[in-house]
PDB file of C-alpha atoms in Angstrom:
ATOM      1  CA  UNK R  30      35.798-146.789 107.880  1.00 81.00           C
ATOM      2  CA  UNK R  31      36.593-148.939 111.038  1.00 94.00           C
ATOM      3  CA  UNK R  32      39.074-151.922 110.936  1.00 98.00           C
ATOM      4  CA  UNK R  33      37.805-155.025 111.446  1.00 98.00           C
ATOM      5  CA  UNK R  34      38.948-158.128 113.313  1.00 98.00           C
ATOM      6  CA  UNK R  35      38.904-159.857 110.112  1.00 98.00           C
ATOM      7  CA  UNK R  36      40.457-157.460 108.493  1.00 98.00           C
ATOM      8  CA  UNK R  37      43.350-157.157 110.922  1.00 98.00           C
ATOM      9  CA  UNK R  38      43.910-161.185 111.251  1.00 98.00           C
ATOM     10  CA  UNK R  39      44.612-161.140 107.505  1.00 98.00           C
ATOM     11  CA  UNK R  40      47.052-158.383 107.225  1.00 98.00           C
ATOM     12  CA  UNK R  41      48.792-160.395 110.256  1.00 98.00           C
ATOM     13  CA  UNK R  42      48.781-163.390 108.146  1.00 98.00           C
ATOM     14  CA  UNK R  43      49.588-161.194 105.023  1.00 98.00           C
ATOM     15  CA  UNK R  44      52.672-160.180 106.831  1.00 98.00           C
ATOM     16  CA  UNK R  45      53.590-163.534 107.498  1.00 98.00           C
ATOM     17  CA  UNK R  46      52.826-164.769 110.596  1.00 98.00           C
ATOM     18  CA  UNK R  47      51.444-168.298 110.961  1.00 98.00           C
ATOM     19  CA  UNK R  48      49.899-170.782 113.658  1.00 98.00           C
ATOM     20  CA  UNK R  49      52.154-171.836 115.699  1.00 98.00           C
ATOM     21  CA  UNK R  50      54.582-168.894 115.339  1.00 98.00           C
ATOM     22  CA  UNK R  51      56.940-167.062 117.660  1.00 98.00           C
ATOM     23  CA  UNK R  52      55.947-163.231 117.266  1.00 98.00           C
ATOM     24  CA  UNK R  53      57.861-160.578 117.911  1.00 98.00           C
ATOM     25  CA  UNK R  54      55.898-156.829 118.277  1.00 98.00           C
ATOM     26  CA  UNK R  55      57.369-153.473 118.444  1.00 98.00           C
ATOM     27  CA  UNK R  56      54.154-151.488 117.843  1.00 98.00           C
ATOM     28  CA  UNK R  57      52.249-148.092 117.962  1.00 97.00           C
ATOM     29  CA  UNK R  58      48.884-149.640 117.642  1.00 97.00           C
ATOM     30  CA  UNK R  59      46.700-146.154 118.096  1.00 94.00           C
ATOM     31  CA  UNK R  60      48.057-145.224 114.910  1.00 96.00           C
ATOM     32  CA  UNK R  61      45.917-147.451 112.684  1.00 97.00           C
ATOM     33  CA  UNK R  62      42.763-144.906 113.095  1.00 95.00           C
ATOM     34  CA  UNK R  63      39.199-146.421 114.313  1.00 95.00           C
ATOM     35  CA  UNK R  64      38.914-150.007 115.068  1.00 97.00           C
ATOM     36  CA  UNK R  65      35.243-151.405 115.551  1.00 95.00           C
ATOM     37  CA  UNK R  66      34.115-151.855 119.223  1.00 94.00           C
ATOM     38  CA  UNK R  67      37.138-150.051 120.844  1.00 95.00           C
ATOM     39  CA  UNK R  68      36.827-147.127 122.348  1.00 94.00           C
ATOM     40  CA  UNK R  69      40.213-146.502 124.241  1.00 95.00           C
ATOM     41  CA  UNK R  70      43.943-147.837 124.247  1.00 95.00           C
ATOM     42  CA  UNK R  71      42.586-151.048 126.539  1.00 96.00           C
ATOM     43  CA  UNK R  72      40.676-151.775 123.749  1.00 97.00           C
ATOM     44  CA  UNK R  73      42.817-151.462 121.059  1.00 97.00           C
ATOM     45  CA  UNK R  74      45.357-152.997 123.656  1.00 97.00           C
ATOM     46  CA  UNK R  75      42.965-156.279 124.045  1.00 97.00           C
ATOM     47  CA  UNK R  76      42.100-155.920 120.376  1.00 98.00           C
ATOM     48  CA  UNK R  77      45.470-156.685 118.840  1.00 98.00           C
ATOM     49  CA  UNK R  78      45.862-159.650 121.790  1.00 98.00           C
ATOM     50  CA  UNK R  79      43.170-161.181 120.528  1.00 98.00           C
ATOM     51  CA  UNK R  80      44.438-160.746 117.113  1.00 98.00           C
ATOM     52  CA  UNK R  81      47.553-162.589 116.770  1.00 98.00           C
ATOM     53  CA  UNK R  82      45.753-165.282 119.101  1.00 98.00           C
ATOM     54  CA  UNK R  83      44.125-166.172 116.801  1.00 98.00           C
ATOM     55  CA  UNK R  84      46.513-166.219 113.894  1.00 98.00           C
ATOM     56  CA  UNK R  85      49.549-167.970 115.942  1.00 98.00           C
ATOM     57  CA  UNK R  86      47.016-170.058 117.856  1.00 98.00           C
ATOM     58  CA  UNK R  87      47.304-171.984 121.086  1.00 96.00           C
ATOM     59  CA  UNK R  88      50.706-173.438 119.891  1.00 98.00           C
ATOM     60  CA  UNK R  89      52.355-169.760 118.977  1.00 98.00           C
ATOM     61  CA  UNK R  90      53.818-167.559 121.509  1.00 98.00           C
ATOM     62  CA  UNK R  91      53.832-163.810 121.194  1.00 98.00           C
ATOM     63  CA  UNK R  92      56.429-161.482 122.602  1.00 98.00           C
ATOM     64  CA  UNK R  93      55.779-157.627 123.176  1.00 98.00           C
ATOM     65  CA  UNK R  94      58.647-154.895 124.972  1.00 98.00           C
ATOM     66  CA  UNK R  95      57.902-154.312 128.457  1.00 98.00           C
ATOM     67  CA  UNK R  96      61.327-152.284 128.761  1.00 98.00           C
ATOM     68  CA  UNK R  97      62.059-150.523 132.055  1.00 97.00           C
ATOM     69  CA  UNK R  98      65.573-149.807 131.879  1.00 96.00           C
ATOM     70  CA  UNK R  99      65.923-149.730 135.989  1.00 97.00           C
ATOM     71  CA  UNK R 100      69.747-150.249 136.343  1.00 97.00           C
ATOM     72  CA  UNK R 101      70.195-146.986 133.818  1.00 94.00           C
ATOM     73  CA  UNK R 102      72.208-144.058 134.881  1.00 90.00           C
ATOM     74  CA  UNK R 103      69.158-141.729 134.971  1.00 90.00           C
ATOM     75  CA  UNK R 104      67.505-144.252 137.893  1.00 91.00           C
ATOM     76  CA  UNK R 105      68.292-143.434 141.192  1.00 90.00           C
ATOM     77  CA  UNK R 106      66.815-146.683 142.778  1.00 92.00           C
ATOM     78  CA  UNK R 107      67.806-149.064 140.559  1.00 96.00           C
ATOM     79  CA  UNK R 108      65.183-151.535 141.552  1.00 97.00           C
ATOM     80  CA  UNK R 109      63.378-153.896 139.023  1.00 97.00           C
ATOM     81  CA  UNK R 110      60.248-155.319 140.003  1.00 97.00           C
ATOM     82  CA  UNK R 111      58.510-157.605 137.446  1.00 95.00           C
ATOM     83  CA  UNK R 112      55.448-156.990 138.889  1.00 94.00           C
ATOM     84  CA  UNK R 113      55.621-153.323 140.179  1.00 93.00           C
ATOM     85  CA  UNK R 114      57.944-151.878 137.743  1.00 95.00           C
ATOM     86  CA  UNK R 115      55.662-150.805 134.645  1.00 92.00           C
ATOM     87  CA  UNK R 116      56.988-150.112 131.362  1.00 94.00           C
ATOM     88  CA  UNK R 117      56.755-147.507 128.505  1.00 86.00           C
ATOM     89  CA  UNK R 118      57.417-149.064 125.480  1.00 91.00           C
ATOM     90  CA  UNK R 119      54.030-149.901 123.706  1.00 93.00           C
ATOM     91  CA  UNK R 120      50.272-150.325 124.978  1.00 96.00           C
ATOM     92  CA  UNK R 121      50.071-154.063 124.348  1.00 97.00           C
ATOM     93  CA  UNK R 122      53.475-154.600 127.201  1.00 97.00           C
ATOM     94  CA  UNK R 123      51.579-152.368 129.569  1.00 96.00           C
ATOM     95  CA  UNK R 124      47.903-153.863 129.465  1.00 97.00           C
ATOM     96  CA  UNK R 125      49.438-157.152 129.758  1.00 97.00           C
ATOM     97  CA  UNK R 126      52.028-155.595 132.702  1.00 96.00           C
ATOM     98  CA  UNK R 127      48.826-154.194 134.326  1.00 95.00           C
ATOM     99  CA  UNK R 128      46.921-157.240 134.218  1.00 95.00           C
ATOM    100  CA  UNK R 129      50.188-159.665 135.086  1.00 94.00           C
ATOM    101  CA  UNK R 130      49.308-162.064 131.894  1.00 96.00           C
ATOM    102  CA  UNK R 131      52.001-163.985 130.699  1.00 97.00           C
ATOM    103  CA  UNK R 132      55.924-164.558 131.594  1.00 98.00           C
ATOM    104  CA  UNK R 133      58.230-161.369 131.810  1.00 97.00           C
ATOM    105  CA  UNK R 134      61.758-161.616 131.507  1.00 97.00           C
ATOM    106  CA  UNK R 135      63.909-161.148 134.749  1.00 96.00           C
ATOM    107  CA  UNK R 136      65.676-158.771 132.444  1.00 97.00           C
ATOM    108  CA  UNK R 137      66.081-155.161 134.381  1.00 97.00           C
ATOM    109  CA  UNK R 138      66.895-153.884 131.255  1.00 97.00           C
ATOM    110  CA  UNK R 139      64.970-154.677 128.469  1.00 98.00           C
ATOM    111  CA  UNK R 140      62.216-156.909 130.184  1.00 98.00           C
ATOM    112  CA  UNK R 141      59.835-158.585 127.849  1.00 98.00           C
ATOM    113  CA  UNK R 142      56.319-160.808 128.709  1.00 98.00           C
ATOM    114  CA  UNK R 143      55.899-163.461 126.487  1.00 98.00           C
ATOM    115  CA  UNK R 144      52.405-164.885 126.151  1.00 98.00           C
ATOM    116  CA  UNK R 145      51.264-168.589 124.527  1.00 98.00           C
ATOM    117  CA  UNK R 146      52.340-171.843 124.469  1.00 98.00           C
ATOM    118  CA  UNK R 147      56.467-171.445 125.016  1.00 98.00           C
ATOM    119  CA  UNK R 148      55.812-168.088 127.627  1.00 98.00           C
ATOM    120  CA  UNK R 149      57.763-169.740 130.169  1.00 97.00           C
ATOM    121  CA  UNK R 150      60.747-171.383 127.910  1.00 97.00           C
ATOM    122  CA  UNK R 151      61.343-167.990 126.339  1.00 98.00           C
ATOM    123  CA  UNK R 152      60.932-165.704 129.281  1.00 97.00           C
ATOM    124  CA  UNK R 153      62.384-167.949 131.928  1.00 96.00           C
ATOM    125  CA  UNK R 154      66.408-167.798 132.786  1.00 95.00           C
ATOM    126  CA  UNK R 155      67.815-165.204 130.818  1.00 97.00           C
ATOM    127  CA  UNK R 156      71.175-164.570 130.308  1.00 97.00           C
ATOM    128  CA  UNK R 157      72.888-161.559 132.591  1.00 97.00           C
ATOM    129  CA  UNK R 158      74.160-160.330 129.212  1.00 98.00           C
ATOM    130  CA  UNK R 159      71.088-158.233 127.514  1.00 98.00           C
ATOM    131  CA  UNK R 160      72.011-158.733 124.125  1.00 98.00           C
ATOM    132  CA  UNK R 161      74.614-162.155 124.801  1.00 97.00           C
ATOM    133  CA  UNK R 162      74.097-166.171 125.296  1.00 97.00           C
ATOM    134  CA  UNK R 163      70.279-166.954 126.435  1.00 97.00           C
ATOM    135  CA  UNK R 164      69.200-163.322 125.580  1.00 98.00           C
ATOM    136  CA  UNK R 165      65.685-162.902 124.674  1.00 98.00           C
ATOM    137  CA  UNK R 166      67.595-161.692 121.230  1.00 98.00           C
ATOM    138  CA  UNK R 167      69.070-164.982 120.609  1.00 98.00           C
ATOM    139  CA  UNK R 168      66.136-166.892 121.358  1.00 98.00           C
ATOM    140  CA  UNK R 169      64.385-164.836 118.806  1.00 98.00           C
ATOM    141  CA  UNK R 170      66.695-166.037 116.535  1.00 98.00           C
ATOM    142  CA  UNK R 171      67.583-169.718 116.868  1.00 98.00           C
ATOM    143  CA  UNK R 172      63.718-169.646 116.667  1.00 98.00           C
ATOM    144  CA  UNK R 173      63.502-168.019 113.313  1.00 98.00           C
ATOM    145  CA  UNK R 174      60.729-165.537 114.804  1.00 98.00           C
ATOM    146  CA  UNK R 175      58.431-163.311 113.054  1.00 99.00           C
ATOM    147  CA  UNK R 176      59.428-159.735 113.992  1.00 98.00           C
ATOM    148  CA  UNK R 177      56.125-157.638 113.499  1.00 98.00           C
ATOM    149  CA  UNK R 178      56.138-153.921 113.853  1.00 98.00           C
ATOM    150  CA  UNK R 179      52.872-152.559 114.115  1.00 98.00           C
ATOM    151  CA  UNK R 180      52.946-148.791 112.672  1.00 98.00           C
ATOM    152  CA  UNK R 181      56.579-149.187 112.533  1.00 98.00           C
ATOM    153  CA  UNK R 182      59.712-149.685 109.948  1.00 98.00           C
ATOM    154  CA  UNK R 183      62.180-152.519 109.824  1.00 98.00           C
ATOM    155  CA  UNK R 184      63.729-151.051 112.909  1.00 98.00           C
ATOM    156  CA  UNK R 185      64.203-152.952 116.218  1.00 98.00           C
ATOM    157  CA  UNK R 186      65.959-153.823 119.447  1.00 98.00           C
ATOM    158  CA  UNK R 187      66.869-157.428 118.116  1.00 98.00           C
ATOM    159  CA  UNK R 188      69.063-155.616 115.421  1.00 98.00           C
ATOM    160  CA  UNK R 189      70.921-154.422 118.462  1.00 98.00           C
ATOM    161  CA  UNK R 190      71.470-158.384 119.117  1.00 98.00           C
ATOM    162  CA  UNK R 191      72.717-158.607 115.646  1.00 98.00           C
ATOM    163  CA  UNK R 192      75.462-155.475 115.994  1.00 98.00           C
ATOM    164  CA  UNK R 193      76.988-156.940 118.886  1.00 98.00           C
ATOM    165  CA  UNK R 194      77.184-160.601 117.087  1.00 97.00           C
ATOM    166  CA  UNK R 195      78.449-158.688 114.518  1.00 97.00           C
ATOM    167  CA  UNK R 196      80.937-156.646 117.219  1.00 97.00           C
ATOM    168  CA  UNK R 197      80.279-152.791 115.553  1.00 97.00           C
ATOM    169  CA  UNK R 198      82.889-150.185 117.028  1.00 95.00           C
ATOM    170  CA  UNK R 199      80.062-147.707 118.517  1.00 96.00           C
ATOM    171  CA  UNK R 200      78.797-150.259 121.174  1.00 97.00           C
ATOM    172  CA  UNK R 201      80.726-151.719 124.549  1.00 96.00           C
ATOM    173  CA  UNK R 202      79.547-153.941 126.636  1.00 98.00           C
ATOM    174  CA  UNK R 203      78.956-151.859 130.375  1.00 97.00           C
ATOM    175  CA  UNK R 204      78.197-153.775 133.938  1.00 97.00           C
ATOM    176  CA  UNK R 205      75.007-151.913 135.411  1.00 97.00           C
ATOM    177  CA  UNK R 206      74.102-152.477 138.746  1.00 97.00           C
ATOM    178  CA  UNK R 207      71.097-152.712 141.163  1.00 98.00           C
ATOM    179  CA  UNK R 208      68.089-154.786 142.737  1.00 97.00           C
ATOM    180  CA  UNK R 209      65.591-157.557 141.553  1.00 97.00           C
ATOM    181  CA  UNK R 210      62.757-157.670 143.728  1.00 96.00           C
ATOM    182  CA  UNK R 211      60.349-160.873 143.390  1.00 92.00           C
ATOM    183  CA  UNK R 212      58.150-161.925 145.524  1.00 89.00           C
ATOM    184  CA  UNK R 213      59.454-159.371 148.538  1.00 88.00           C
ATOM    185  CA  UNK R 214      62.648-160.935 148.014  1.00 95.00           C
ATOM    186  CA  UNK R 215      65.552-158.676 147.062  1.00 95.00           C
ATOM    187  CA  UNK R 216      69.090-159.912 145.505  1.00 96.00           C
ATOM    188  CA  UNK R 217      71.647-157.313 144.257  1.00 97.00           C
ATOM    189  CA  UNK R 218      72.001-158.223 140.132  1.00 97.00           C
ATOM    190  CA  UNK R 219      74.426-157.200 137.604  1.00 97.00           C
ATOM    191  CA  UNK R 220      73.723-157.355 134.064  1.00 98.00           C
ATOM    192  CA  UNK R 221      75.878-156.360 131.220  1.00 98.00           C
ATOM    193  CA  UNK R 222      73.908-153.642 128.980  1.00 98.00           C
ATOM    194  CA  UNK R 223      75.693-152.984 124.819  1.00 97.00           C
ATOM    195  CA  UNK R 224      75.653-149.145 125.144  1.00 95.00           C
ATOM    196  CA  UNK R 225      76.125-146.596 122.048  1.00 94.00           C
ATOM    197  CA  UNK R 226      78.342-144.062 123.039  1.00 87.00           C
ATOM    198  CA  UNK R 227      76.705-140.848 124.543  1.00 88.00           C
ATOM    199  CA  UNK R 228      79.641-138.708 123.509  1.00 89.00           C
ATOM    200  CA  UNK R 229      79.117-140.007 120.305  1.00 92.00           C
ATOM    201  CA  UNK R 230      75.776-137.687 118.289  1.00 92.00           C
ATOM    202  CA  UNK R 231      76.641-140.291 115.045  1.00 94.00           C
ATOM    203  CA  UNK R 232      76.476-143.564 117.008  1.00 95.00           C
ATOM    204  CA  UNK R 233      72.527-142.472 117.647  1.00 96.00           C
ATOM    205  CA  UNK R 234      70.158-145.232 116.017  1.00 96.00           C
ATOM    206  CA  UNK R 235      68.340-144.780 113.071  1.00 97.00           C
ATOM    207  CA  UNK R 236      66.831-147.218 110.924  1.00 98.00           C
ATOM    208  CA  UNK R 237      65.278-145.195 107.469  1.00 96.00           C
ATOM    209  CA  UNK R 238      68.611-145.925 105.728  1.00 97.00           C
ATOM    210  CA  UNK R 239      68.415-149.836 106.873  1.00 98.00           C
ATOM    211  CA  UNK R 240      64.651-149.952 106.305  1.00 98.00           C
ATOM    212  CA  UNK R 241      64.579-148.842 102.996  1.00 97.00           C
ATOM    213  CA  UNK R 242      67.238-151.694 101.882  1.00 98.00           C
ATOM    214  CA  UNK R 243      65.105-154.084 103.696  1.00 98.00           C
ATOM    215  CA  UNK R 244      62.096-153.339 101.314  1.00 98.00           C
ATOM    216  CA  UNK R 245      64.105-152.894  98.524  1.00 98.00           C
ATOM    217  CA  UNK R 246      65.887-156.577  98.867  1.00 98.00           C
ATOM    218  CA  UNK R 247      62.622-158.223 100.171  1.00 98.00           C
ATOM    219  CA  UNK R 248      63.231-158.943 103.154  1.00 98.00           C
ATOM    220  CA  UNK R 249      60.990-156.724 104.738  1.00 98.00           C
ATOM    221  CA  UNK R 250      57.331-157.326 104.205  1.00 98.00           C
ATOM    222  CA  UNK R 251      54.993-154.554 104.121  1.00 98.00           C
ATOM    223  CA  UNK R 252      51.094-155.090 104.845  1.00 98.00           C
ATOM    224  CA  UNK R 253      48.746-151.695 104.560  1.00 98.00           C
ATOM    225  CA  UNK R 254      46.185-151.368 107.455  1.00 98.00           C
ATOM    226  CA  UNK R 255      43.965-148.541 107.745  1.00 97.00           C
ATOM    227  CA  UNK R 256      46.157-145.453 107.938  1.00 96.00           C
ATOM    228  CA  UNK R 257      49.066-147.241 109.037  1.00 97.00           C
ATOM    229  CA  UNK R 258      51.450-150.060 108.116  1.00 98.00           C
ATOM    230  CA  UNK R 259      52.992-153.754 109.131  1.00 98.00           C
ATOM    231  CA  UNK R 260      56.407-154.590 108.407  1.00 98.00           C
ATOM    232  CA  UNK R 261      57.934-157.454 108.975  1.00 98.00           C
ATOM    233  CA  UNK R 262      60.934-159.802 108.562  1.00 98.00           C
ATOM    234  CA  UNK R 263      62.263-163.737 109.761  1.00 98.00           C
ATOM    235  CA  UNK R 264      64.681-163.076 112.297  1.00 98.00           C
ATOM    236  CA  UNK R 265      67.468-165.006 110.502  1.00 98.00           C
ATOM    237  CA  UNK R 266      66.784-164.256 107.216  1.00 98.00           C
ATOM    238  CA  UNK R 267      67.299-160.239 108.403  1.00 98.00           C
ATOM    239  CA  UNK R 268      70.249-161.371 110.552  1.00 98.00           C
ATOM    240  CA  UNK R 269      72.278-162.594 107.674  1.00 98.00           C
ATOM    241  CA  UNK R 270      71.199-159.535 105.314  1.00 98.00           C
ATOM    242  CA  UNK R 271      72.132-157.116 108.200  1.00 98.00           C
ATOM    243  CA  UNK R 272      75.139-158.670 108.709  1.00 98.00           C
ATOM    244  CA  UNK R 273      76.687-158.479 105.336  1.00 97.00           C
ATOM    245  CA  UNK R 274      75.363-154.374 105.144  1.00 97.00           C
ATOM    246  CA  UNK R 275      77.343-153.561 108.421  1.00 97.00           C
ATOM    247  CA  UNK R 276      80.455-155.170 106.618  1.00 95.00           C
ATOM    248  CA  UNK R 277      80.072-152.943 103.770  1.00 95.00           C
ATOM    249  CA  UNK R 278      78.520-150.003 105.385  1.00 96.00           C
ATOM    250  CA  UNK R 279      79.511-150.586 109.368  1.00 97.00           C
ATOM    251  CA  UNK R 280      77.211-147.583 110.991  1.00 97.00           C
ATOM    252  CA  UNK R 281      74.330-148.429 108.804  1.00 97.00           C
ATOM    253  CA  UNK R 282      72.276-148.471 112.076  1.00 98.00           C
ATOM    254  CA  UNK R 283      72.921-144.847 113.285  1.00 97.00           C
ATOM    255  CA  UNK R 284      72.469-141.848 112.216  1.00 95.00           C
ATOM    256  CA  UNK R 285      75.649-141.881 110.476  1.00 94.00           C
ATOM    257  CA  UNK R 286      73.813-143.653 107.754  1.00 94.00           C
ATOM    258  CA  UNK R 287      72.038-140.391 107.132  1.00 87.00           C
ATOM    259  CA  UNK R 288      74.243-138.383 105.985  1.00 77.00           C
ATOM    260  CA  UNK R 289      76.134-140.881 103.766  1.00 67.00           C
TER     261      UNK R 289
END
């Protein structure tokens, strides 16, 4: 049996999302099996656009990854183009990259396109620290936002916000360097980046540990869609609760946590 629109609008809602919202969307949205009148990932893509349109509204604003990562070691141009520099983290950040809807972050990093009513606000002047002061991350939060995984568990980049807040001992702050191009106009950029440490196998993340304390305390809720799953949380709410685990168990977040 085939998902409806319908049907997906009210597990959206279920999950907790309301008009006028701030949504954040990590997502794997294949996973969910058939969906009526799509036939490819564009669909399902244009589908799930449509979706939390119409649940947030004209007032909300939703936010999807459009990560690039261009200033990374593994890059030998290091050149971020908002326009020309695709990403790779989810189908709804690339449709909308393809089809230049929305604001994207000048973030070379961890870029993000925010579409709806605050697009520009959130996307426009971030900070040069990824996860730092006028981050995407800490707009999320002094907005309260809805953080909405989409075949997903609690797991997401804005708890990576939250461990440097909280200042955890497998993370440093690193300068990375290269190019913005906008517009055919090129400016050399530096960001700082929180890195894990790559000599480090522990300092890896992993969320199961985290997740299943998120369900367990209620902060997570969990919506049942098709073959796959929602879960969600309020970006402060989870902020506090994570911050008082990492106290007590300070690698929760890695895989560390797996083998405690």
């Amino acid at each position: 049996m085939s998902i409806s629109f319908d049907d997906a609008c009210a597990a959206i809602r279920a999950a907790g999302a309301k008009h006028g919202d701030v949504v954040f969307s990590h997502h794997n949205i294949a996973f969910f099996g058939r969906i009526e009148n799509c036939l490819d990932i564009n669909d399902f893509a244009r589908f799930w656009l449509d979706v939390f349109r119409e649940v947030i509204g004209d007032a909300g604003t939703l936010i999807v990854p459009a990560f690039t990562y261009s200033f990374g070691s593994d890059k030998s141009e290091k050149v971020f183009d908002p326009v020309s520099s695709l990403p790779n983290t989810g189908a709804i950040g690339t449709y909308a990259a393809l089809r230049g809807v929305g604001s994207r972050s000048l973030d070379p990093m961890l870029s993000v396109i925010c579409l709806g009513s605050e697009q520009f606000d959130l996307a426009h002047e971030v900070g040069p620290v990824c996860f730092g002061a006028n981050s995407i991350w800490e707009r999320l939060f002094n907005r309260d936002a809805l953080v909405c995984n989409l075949n997903l568990d609690s797991g997401s980049t804005y708890l990576h916000w939250i461990e440097r807040e909280v200042g955890v001992e497998y993370r440093h702050d690193i300068a990375m360097r290269g190019i913005i191009r906008r517009d055919m106009i090129t400016r050399p950029s530096e960001v700082i980046y929180t890195g894990r440490d790559i000599d480090d196998a522990y300092a890896v993340p992993s969320f199961s540990k985290f997740h299943r304390k998120c369900v367990e305390h209620e902060i997570t809720t969990q919506v049942n869609l098709g073959r796959g799953q929602i879960n969600s949380y309020r970006c402060q709410k989870v902020a506090e609760f994570t911050r008082g685990l990492l106290l007590e168990y300070p690698r929760l977040l890695t895989k560390a946590a797996e083998n405690a």
